[in-house]
Coordinates of C-alpha atoms in Angstrom, one line a residue:
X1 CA 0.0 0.0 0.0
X2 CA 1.8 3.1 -1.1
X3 CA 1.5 6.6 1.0
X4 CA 1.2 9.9 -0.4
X5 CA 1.9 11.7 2.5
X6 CA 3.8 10.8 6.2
X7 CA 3.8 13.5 8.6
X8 CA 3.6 13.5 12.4
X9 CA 0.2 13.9 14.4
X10 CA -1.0 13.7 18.2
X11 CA -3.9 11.7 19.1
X12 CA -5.2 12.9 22.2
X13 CA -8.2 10.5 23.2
X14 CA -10.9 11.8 25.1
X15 CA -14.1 10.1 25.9
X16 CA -17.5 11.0 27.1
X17 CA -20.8 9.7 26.5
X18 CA -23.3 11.1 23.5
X19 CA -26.5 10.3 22.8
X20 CA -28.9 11.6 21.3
X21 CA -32.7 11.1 20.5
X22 CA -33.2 11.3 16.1
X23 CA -36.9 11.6 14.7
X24 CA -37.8 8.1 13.0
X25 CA -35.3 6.1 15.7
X26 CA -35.9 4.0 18.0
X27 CA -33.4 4.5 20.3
X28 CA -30.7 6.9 21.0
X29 CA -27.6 6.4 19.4
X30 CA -24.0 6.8 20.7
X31 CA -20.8 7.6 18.4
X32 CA -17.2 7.5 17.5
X33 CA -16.1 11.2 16.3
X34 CA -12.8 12.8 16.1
X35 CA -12.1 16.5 16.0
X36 CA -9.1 17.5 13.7
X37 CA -6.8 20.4 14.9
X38 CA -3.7 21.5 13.0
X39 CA -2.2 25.3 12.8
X40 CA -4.6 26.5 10.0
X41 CA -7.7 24.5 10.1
X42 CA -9.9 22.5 12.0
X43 CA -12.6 19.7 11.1
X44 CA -14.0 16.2 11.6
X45 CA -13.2 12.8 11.2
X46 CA -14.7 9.5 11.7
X47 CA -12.9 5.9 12.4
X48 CA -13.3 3.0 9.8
X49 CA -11.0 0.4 10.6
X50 CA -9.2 -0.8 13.5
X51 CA -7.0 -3.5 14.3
X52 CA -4.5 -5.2 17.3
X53 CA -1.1 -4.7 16.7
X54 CA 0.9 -5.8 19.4
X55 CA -0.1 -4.2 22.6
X56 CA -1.6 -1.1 20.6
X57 CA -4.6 -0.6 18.1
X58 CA -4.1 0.5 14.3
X59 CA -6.9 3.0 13.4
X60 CA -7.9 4.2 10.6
X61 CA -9.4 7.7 9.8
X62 CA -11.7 9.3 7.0
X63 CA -12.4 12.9 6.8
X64 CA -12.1 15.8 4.1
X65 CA -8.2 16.7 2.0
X66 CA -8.6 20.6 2.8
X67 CA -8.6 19.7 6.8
X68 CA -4.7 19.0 5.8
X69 CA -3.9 22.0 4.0
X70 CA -0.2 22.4 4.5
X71 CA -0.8 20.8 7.7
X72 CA 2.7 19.0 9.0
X73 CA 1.4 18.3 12.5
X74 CA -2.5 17.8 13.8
X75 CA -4.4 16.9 16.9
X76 CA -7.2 14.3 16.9
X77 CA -9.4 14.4 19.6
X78 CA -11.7 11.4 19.8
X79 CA -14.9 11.2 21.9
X80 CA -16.6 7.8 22.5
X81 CA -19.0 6.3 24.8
X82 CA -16.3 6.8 28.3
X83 CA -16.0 9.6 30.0
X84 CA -12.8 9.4 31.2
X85 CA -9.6 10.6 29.2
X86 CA -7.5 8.0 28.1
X87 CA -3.9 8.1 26.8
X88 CA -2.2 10.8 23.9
X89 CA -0.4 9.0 21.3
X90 CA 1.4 10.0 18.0
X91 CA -0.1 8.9 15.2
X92 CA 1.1 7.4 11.8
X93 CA 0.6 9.0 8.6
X94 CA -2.0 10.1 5.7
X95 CA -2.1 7.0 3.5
X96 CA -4.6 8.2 0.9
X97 CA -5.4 11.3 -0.1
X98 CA -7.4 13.1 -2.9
X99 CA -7.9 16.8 -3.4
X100 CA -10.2 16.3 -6.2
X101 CA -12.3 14.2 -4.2
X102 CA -11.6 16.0 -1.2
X103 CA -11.6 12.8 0.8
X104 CA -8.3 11.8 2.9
X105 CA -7.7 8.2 4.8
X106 CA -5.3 8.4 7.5
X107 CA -4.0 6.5 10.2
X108 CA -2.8 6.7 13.8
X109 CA -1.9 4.3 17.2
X110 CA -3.3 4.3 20.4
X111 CA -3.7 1.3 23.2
X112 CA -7.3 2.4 23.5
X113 CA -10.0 0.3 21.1
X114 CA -12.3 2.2 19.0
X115 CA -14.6 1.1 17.2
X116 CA -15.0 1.6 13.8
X117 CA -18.2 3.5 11.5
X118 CA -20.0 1.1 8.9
X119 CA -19.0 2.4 5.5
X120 CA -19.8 -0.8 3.6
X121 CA -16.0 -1.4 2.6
X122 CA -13.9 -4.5 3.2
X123 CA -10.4 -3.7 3.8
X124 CA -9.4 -7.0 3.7
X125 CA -10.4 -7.6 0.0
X126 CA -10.3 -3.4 -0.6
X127 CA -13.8 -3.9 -2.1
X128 CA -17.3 -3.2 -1.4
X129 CA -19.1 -5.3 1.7
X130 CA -22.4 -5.6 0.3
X131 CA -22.9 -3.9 -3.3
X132 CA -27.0 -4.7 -2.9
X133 CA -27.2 -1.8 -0.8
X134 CA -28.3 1.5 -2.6
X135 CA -27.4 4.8 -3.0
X136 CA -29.8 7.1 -0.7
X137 CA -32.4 8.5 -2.8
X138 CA -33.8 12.5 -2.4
X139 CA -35.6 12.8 0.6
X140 CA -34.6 10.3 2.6
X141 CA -34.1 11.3 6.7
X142 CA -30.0 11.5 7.6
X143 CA -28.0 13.2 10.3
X144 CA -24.7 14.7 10.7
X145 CA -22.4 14.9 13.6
X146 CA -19.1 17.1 13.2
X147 CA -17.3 20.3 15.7
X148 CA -18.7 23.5 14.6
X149 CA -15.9 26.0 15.5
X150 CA -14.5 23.1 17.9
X151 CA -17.9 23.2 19.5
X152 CA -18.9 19.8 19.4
X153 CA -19.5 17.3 18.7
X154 CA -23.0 19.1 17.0
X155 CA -25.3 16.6 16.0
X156 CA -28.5 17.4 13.5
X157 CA -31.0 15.8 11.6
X158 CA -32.4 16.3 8.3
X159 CA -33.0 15.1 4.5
X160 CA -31.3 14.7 1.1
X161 CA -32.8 17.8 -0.6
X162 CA -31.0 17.0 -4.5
X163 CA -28.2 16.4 -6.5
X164 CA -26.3 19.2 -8.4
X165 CA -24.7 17.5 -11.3
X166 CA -22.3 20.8 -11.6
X167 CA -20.8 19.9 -8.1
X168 CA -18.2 16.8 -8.4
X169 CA -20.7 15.0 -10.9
X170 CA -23.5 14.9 -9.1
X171 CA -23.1 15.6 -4.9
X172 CA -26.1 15.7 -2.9
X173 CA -27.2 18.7 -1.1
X174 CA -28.1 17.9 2.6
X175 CA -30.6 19.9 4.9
X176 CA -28.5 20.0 8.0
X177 CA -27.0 22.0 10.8
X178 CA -23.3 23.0 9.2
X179 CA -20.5 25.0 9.6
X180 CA -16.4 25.9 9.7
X181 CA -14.9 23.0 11.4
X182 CA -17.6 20.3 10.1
X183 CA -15.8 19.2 7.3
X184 CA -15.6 15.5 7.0
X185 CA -18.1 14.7 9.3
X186 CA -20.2 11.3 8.9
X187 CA -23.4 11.7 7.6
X188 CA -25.5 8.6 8.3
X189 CA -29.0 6.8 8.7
X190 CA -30.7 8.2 11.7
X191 CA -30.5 5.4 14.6
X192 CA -27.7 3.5 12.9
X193 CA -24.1 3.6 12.1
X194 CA -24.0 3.5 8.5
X195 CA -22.9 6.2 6.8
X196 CA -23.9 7.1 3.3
X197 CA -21.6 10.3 2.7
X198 CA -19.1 12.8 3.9
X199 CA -19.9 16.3 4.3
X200 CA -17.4 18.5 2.6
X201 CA -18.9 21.8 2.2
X202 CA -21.4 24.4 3.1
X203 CA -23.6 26.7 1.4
X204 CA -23.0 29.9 0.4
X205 CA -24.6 32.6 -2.2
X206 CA -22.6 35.7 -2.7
X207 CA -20.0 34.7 -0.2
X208 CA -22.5 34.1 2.4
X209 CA -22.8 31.2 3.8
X210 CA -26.0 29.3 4.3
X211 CA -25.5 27.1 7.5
X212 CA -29.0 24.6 6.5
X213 CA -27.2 23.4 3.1
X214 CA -24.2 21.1 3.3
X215 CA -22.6 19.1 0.1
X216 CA -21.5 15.4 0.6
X217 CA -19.1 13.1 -1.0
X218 CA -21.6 9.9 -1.4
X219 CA -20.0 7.1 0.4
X220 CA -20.4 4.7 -3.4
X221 CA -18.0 7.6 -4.7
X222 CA -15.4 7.1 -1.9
X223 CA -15.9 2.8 -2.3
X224 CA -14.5 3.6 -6.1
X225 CA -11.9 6.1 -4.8
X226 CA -10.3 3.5 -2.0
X227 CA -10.4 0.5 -4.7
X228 CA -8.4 2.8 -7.1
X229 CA -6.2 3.6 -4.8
X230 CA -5.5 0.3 -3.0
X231 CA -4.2 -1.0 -6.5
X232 CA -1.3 1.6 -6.9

């Protein structure tokens, strides 16, 4: 597996419990989320894979390209369902990255587990889990979860309003809560943990921006973008 980019990061682990009540679920539901801090930006990320290695754990990171701009060095600050802070650690590196997509993989270490998102992918085989399951069509219920101007984690609900073919062939527009610092946040089926997209962007008419609107990468487009890049 070839990296683009190795840099340095800290992984300061901190946990506390989150949950939440969604319209349409059942129950409330509790989450993985990492905020992303480096000298000139910050955003969210979300865990996908981890694995034992040794006495520590290998985890593995999705969020947004632009939370890295010119970034050498960044915090990760991950909240889970403890709420007792844990361990900082260094992490590894970026191993994918795409700034057309705007989607980034990275990785770091720690000797606490976390557990992982359901994005459909099988790392093992670097290849869709289940290709019966469709694409999210317009209106269907989501929510988000990201750090609004390191306030978070923010959680909303809300709908797939439509697709703009003129942004990234085809990205749907979300009615959500969304701001700075949201950037490659999950967006996911209310009560579960499967996400269908990453938000990447917010609103904005005449340099305004429009906090309701937020764009996503669909999840199918970052499936093709991680099989692409696994064979490199």
């Amino acid at each position: 597996m070839k990296s683009l980019l190795a840099c340095t990061a800290i992984l300061v682990v901190s946990f506390s419990t989150i949950s939440f009540p969604i319209v349409g679920a059942h129950q409330p539901h509790e989450l993985v989320i990492g905020n992303i801090d480096t000298a000139r930006s910050t955003g969210t990320c979300f865990p996908v894979r981890s694995q034992k290695k040794g006495d520590l754990y290998e985890v593995w990171f999705l969020t947004t390209a632009h939370n890295f701009t010119d970034a050498t060095e960044f915090s990760v600050y991950i909240y889970s369902p403890l709420d007792t802070m844990k361990t900082q650690v260094l992490g590894k590196e970026i191993i994918y990255i795409s700034k057309e997509l705007d989607v980034a993989l990275f990785s770091v270490e720690t000797n606490v587990p976390v557990d992982p998102w359901d994005i459909n992918f099988d790392f093992e085989k670097w290849d869709v889990q289940d290709p019966t399951i469709e694409e999210p069509k317009i209106g269907t219920q989501i929510a988000g979860v990201g750090f609004p101007m390191m306030m978070g984690p923010v959680y909303s609900v809300g709908y797939i309003g439509r697709k703009l073919p003129s942004i990234k062939d085809g990205s749907p527009i979300c009615s959500i809560s969304t701001y700075f610092g949201c950037s490659g946040g999950p967006i996911f089926i209310p009560g579960t943990n499967r996400v269908i997209g990453i938000l990447f962007g917010v609103g904005n008419h005449n340099g305004v921006a429009i906090p309701t609107l937020g764009f996503i990468v669909p999840i199918e487009k970052v499936h093709k973008w991680l099989k692409n890049q696994s064979k490199k």
